[in-house]
Structure formats: structure tokens, C-alpha cells
Amino acid sequence: MCPTKAEINRSDNRVPDSQSPDQSASPHPPADLAERLCLGWREWAALPALDIACIKAKVDTGARTSCLHAYRTEPYTQDGERRVRFWVHPEQNNLHASVECDARVIDERQVTDSGGHQELRLVIETTLVVGDTSWPIEMTLTNRDSMRFRMLIGRTAMAGCCVVSPESSYLAGKPVLRDQT
């Protein structure tokens, strides 16, 4: 479970001697920690700007950047702006369901995956919806056909707005899409 306000506000927040604290970690959690969205190790998400109403995502604090499965990409330029058209299989083990997406490219980055392989990836920005909360995130595009999850939510996307309960799943429920009009 996520920590309660009492647990957050208790005076003794030291890390046990057997653990090495993250160099950037503060010994005292921010006061607003109890107000953050609590996520399990996997969650349902939506990417409404990409017409993806529901996708299973792994919440991955070990990954800096979020990523989305794109089995085919076609970068192009329109009116001087770099863009990418890409196709996603949003459902695991279903190669028949496909969504065609289009987004502005904001960057290209060298990313090292969990296996140590480096890959130059296109980076887009889009809105992520988890439960009834939405916020803009950066996301890289890569082929994740061999991976268990079509999407990873990395720690940069969660910074300042989420806490993770690693023994839990789907704490936020299905994404709540609001009418954009």
C-alpha cells in the first residue's frame, strides 16, 4: 500500500543501514507526498491524443524515459515541423488490433534498454491518462513486440506527481477520458 499521511509525517525517515540511499533522495519526503497519485507496478493508461483509449503499462522506476511500442514508424516533415506517423498494437498478444498514430517529434535520443543495447529513438510528447488524472509526458518510440508490456511509464513522467506501491496492480483503475470540447 502507499504510505499514509502519518507515515509520511513521522519524524524518523532514516534509511536502514543495510540500504544505500539514492544520492538524490531526500531523507524527508515532500509534504505533498500523500496527495500524489498512487500507482501499482502495472496500470491501465490512455493516450487520447494518439487515439489509444486503453493500454496496459508497466510502471518502471528503473527506466528514466517512458516508451511506447511502435512496430512501424515513418518520420516526415510537414510545414517545416518534424513529425512521425507510427503504428501501435495496443493489446498484448494481438497483432490484428492496430492504431495509426501521428505526433510531432520533439527530439531524438540515444536510449540504453534493460539489456544494455543502445538505440536512437524518436521522442514525442503526448498526454498520459491514468485513472482520472492526466498530464503531459515525453515518450520514446520503439518496437516492443518481444516485451510483455506495450508501454513503460518511466520515472521522469512520474516525478512530482506519483508514488509507486510495487506489490500492487491497477490501483488507479481504468482511464477516465474526458471530452476535450
mmCIF file of C-alpha atoms in Angstrom:
data_model
loop_
_atom_site.group_PDB
_atom_site.id
_atom_site.type_symbol
_atom_site.label_atom_id
_atom_site.label_comp_id
_atom_site.label_asym_id
_atom_site.label_seq_id
_atom_site.Cartn_x
_atom_site.Cartn_y
_atom_site.Cartn_z
ATOM 1 C CA MET A 1 0.000 0.000 0.000
ATOM 2 C CA CYS A 2 1.015 3.621 -0.378
ATOM 3 C CA PRO A 3 2.199 5.348 2.784
ATOM 4 C CA THR A 4 -0.363 7.127 4.940
ATOM 5 C CA LYS A 5 -0.002 10.788 5.931
ATOM 6 C CA ALA A 6 1.039 9.633 9.415
ATOM 7 C CA GLU A 7 3.821 7.508 7.946
ATOM 8 C CA ILE A 8 4.984 10.390 5.768
ATOM 9 C CA ASN A 9 4.949 12.900 8.599
ATOM 10 C CA ARG A 10 6.663 10.732 11.204
ATOM 11 C CA SER A 11 9.948 12.169 12.374
ATOM 12 C CA ASP A 12 12.123 9.107 11.746
ATOM 13 C CA ASN A 13 12.513 8.678 7.976
ATOM 14 C CA ARG A 14 16.046 7.271 8.021
ATOM 15 C CA VAL A 15 17.099 4.581 5.576
ATOM 16 C CA PRO A 16 18.207 1.399 7.391
ATOM 17 C CA ASP A 17 21.990 0.858 7.451
ATOM 18 C CA SER A 18 21.658 -2.162 5.138
ATOM 19 C CA GLN A 19 20.345 0.014 2.306
ATOM 20 C CA SER A 20 22.185 2.597 0.247
ATOM 21 C CA PRO A 21 20.036 5.676 -0.308
ATOM 22 C CA ASP A 22 19.776 7.196 -3.763
ATOM 23 C CA GLN A 23 22.153 10.167 -3.866
ATOM 24 C CA SER A 24 19.320 12.463 -4.973
ATOM 25 C CA ALA A 25 16.834 11.115 -2.412
ATOM 26 C CA SER A 26 15.865 13.351 0.460
ATOM 27 C CA PRO A 27 15.697 11.792 3.935
ATOM 28 C CA HIS A 28 12.365 13.616 4.387
ATOM 29 C CA PRO A 29 9.675 13.034 1.739
ATOM 30 C CA PRO A 30 7.952 16.117 0.372
ATOM 31 C CA ALA A 31 4.915 17.209 2.372
ATOM 32 C CA ASP A 32 2.641 16.702 -0.637
ATOM 33 C CA LEU A 33 3.533 13.006 -0.986
ATOM 34 C CA ALA A 34 0.143 11.907 0.379
ATOM 35 C CA GLU A 35 -1.585 13.952 -2.326
ATOM 36 C CA ARG A 36 0.172 12.155 -5.195
ATOM 37 C CA LEU A 37 -1.407 9.550 -7.460
ATOM 38 C CA CYS A 38 -0.637 6.073 -6.117
ATOM 39 C CA LEU A 39 0.273 3.551 -8.822
ATOM 40 C CA GLY A 40 0.874 -0.178 -8.733
ATOM 41 C CA TRP A 41 3.661 -1.874 -10.685
ATOM 42 C CA ARG A 42 1.295 -2.074 -13.666
ATOM 43 C CA GLU A 43 -1.590 0.225 -14.589
ATOM 44 C CA TRP A 44 -4.146 0.843 -17.301
ATOM 45 C CA ALA A 45 -3.371 4.011 -19.236
ATOM 46 C CA ALA A 46 -4.754 6.015 -22.133
ATOM 47 C CA LEU A 47 -3.111 8.263 -24.700
ATOM 48 C CA PRO A 48 -6.087 10.239 -26.030
ATOM 49 C CA ALA A 49 -4.106 12.418 -28.468
ATOM 50 C CA LEU A 50 -2.944 9.180 -30.125
ATOM 51 C CA ASP A 51 -6.435 7.602 -30.114
ATOM 52 C CA ILE A 52 -5.322 4.899 -27.682
ATOM 53 C CA ALA A 53 -8.194 4.561 -25.215
ATOM 54 C CA CYS A 54 -6.657 1.813 -23.100
ATOM 55 C CA ILE A 55 -3.228 0.192 -22.917
ATOM 56 C CA LYS A 56 -1.559 -1.879 -20.217
ATOM 57 C CA ALA A 57 1.571 -0.108 -18.967
ATOM 58 C CA LYS A 58 4.388 -1.220 -16.716
ATOM 59 C CA VAL A 59 5.268 1.367 -14.098
ATOM 60 C CA ASP A 60 9.058 1.268 -14.303
ATOM 61 C CA THR A 61 11.043 3.378 -11.842
ATOM 62 C CA GLY A 62 14.204 1.841 -13.310
ATOM 63 C CA ALA A 63 13.505 3.429 -16.691
ATOM 64 C CA ARG A 64 14.239 7.131 -16.995
ATOM 65 C CA THR A 65 12.085 7.696 -20.070
ATOM 66 C CA SER A 66 8.636 6.358 -20.890
ATOM 67 C CA CYS A 67 8.306 4.386 -24.094
ATOM 68 C CA LEU A 68 5.567 3.136 -26.371
ATOM 69 C CA HIS A 69 5.530 0.132 -28.666
ATOM 70 C CA ALA A 70 5.619 1.226 -32.308
ATOM 71 C CA TYR A 71 6.032 -1.653 -34.730
ATOM 72 C CA ARG A 72 6.372 0.693 -37.719
ATOM 73 C CA THR A 73 7.474 4.336 -37.899
ATOM 74 C CA GLU A 74 7.519 6.825 -40.773
ATOM 75 C CA PRO A 75 9.216 10.134 -39.922
ATOM 76 C CA TYR A 76 8.311 13.069 -42.170
ATOM 77 C CA THR A 77 8.336 16.867 -42.314
ATOM 78 C CA GLN A 78 5.202 18.978 -42.641
ATOM 79 C CA ASP A 79 5.344 22.785 -42.822
ATOM 80 C CA GLY A 80 8.917 22.675 -41.505
ATOM 81 C CA GLU A 81 7.939 20.576 -38.473
ATOM 82 C CA ARG A 82 9.363 17.111 -37.805
ATOM 83 C CA ARG A 83 6.601 14.565 -37.327
ATOM 84 C CA VAL A 84 6.225 10.812 -37.178
ATOM 85 C CA ARG A 85 3.439 8.515 -38.272
ATOM 86 C CA PHE A 86 3.560 5.235 -36.387
ATOM 87 C CA TRP A 87 1.505 2.129 -35.763
ATOM 88 C CA VAL A 88 0.833 0.517 -32.390
ATOM 89 C CA HIS A 89 -0.547 -2.865 -31.365
ATOM 90 C CA PRO A 90 -2.169 -1.638 -28.107
ATOM 91 C CA GLU A 91 -3.207 -5.118 -26.947
ATOM 92 C CA GLN A 92 -0.561 -7.612 -25.911
ATOM 93 C CA ASN A 93 -0.629 -10.831 -27.975
ATOM 94 C CA ASN A 94 -2.976 -9.279 -30.545
ATOM 95 C CA LEU A 95 -1.264 -8.365 -33.797
ATOM 96 C CA HIS A 96 -4.602 -7.737 -35.543
ATOM 97 C CA ALA A 97 -5.650 -4.715 -33.458
ATOM 98 C CA SER A 98 -3.653 -1.730 -34.676
ATOM 99 C CA VAL A 99 -3.844 2.017 -34.155
ATOM 100 C CA GLU A 100 -2.279 4.502 -36.576
ATOM 101 C CA CYS A 101 -0.876 7.496 -34.711
ATOM 102 C CA ASP A 102 0.713 10.801 -35.674
ATOM 103 C CA ALA A 103 2.745 13.153 -33.469
ATOM 104 C CA ARG A 104 5.293 15.955 -33.528
ATOM 105 C CA VAL A 105 8.872 14.782 -32.952
ATOM 106 C CA ILE A 106 10.453 16.818 -30.152
ATOM 107 C CA ASP A 107 13.829 15.065 -30.041
ATOM 108 C CA GLU A 108 15.918 12.026 -30.947
ATOM 109 C CA ARG A 109 17.760 10.325 -28.083
ATOM 110 C CA GLN A 110 20.204 7.508 -27.606
ATOM 111 C CA VAL A 111 18.485 5.119 -25.164
ATOM 112 C CA THR A 112 20.021 2.108 -23.433
ATOM 113 C CA ASP A 113 17.448 -0.637 -22.833
ATOM 114 C CA SER A 114 17.376 -3.047 -19.896
ATOM 115 C CA GLY A 115 19.560 -5.468 -21.854
ATOM 116 C CA GLY A 116 22.281 -2.845 -22.339
ATOM 117 C CA HIS A 117 21.557 -2.307 -26.051
ATOM 118 C CA GLN A 118 21.671 1.261 -27.336
ATOM 119 C CA GLU A 119 19.156 2.578 -29.835
ATOM 120 C CA LEU A 120 18.481 6.004 -31.324
ATOM 121 C CA ARG A 121 14.781 6.685 -30.691
ATOM 122 C CA LEU A 122 12.323 9.350 -31.737
ATOM 123 C CA VAL A 123 10.781 11.265 -28.818
ATOM 124 C CA ILE A 124 7.235 12.631 -28.805
ATOM 125 C CA GLU A 125 5.179 14.483 -26.230
ATOM 126 C CA THR A 126 1.623 13.406 -25.501
ATOM 127 C CA THR A 127 -0.956 13.402 -22.735
ATOM 128 C CA LEU A 128 -0.998 10.395 -20.423
ATOM 129 C CA VAL A 129 -4.213 9.475 -18.585
ATOM 130 C CA VAL A 130 -4.037 7.156 -15.575
ATOM 131 C CA GLY A 131 -7.263 6.783 -13.602
ATOM 132 C CA ASP A 132 -8.867 10.221 -13.576
ATOM 133 C CA THR A 133 -5.558 12.106 -13.749
ATOM 134 C CA SER A 134 -3.848 13.359 -16.895
ATOM 135 C CA TRP A 135 -0.588 15.139 -17.585
ATOM 136 C CA PRO A 136 1.860 15.669 -20.489
ATOM 137 C CA ILE A 137 4.801 13.286 -20.793
ATOM 138 C CA GLU A 138 7.695 12.638 -23.144
ATOM 139 C CA MET A 139 7.821 9.183 -24.657
ATOM 140 C CA THR A 140 10.201 7.338 -26.952
ATOM 141 C CA LEU A 141 9.024 5.024 -29.719
ATOM 142 C CA THR A 142 10.463 1.527 -30.114
ATOM 143 C CA ASN A 143 9.420 -1.946 -31.184
ATOM 144 C CA ARG A 144 8.359 -3.851 -28.043
ATOM 145 C CA ASP A 145 6.912 -6.933 -29.804
ATOM 146 C CA SER A 146 9.053 -9.248 -27.683
ATOM 147 C CA MET A 147 8.244 -7.447 -24.424
ATOM 148 C CA ARG A 148 5.412 -8.204 -22.011
ATOM 149 C CA PHE A 149 4.095 -4.623 -21.895
ATOM 150 C CA ARG A 150 3.360 -2.329 -24.849
ATOM 151 C CA MET A 151 4.193 0.733 -22.768
ATOM 152 C CA LEU A 152 6.512 1.734 -19.931
ATOM 153 C CA ILE A 153 5.843 4.698 -17.673
ATOM 154 C CA GLY A 154 9.307 5.886 -16.648
ATOM 155 C CA ARG A 155 10.357 7.819 -13.561
ATOM 156 C CA THR A 156 10.631 11.178 -15.344
ATOM 157 C CA ALA A 157 6.924 11.001 -16.216
ATOM 158 C CA MET A 158 6.044 10.154 -12.607
ATOM 159 C CA ALA A 159 8.327 12.689 -10.903
ATOM 160 C CA GLY A 160 6.448 15.038 -8.629
ATOM 161 C CA CYS A 161 3.014 13.517 -9.234
ATOM 162 C CA CYS A 162 3.089 9.788 -8.426
ATOM 163 C CA VAL A 163 4.157 7.280 -5.816
ATOM 164 C CA VAL A 164 4.518 3.583 -6.533
ATOM 165 C CA SER A 165 3.292 0.638 -4.500
ATOM 166 C CA PRO A 166 5.340 -2.206 -6.042
ATOM 167 C CA GLU A 167 3.232 -5.029 -4.614
ATOM 168 C CA SER A 168 0.000 -3.641 -6.098
ATOM 169 C CA SER A 169 -1.557 -3.610 -9.569
ATOM 170 C CA TYR A 170 -4.122 -1.395 -11.280
ATOM 171 C CA LEU A 171 -4.649 0.924 -8.289
ATOM 172 C CA ALA A 172 -5.862 3.789 -10.494
ATOM 173 C CA GLY A 173 -8.490 1.705 -12.312
ATOM 174 C CA LYS A 174 -9.384 2.183 -15.969
ATOM 175 C CA PRO A 175 -8.528 5.562 -17.524
ATOM 176 C CA VAL A 176 -11.252 8.194 -17.352
ATOM 177 C CA LEU A 177 -11.337 10.049 -20.666
ATOM 178 C CA ARG A 178 -12.884 13.487 -20.531
ATOM 179 C CA ASP A 179 -14.458 15.196 -23.506
ATOM 180 C CA GLN A 180 -11.899 17.611 -24.955
ATOM 181 C CA THR A 181 -14.536 20.046 -26.274
#
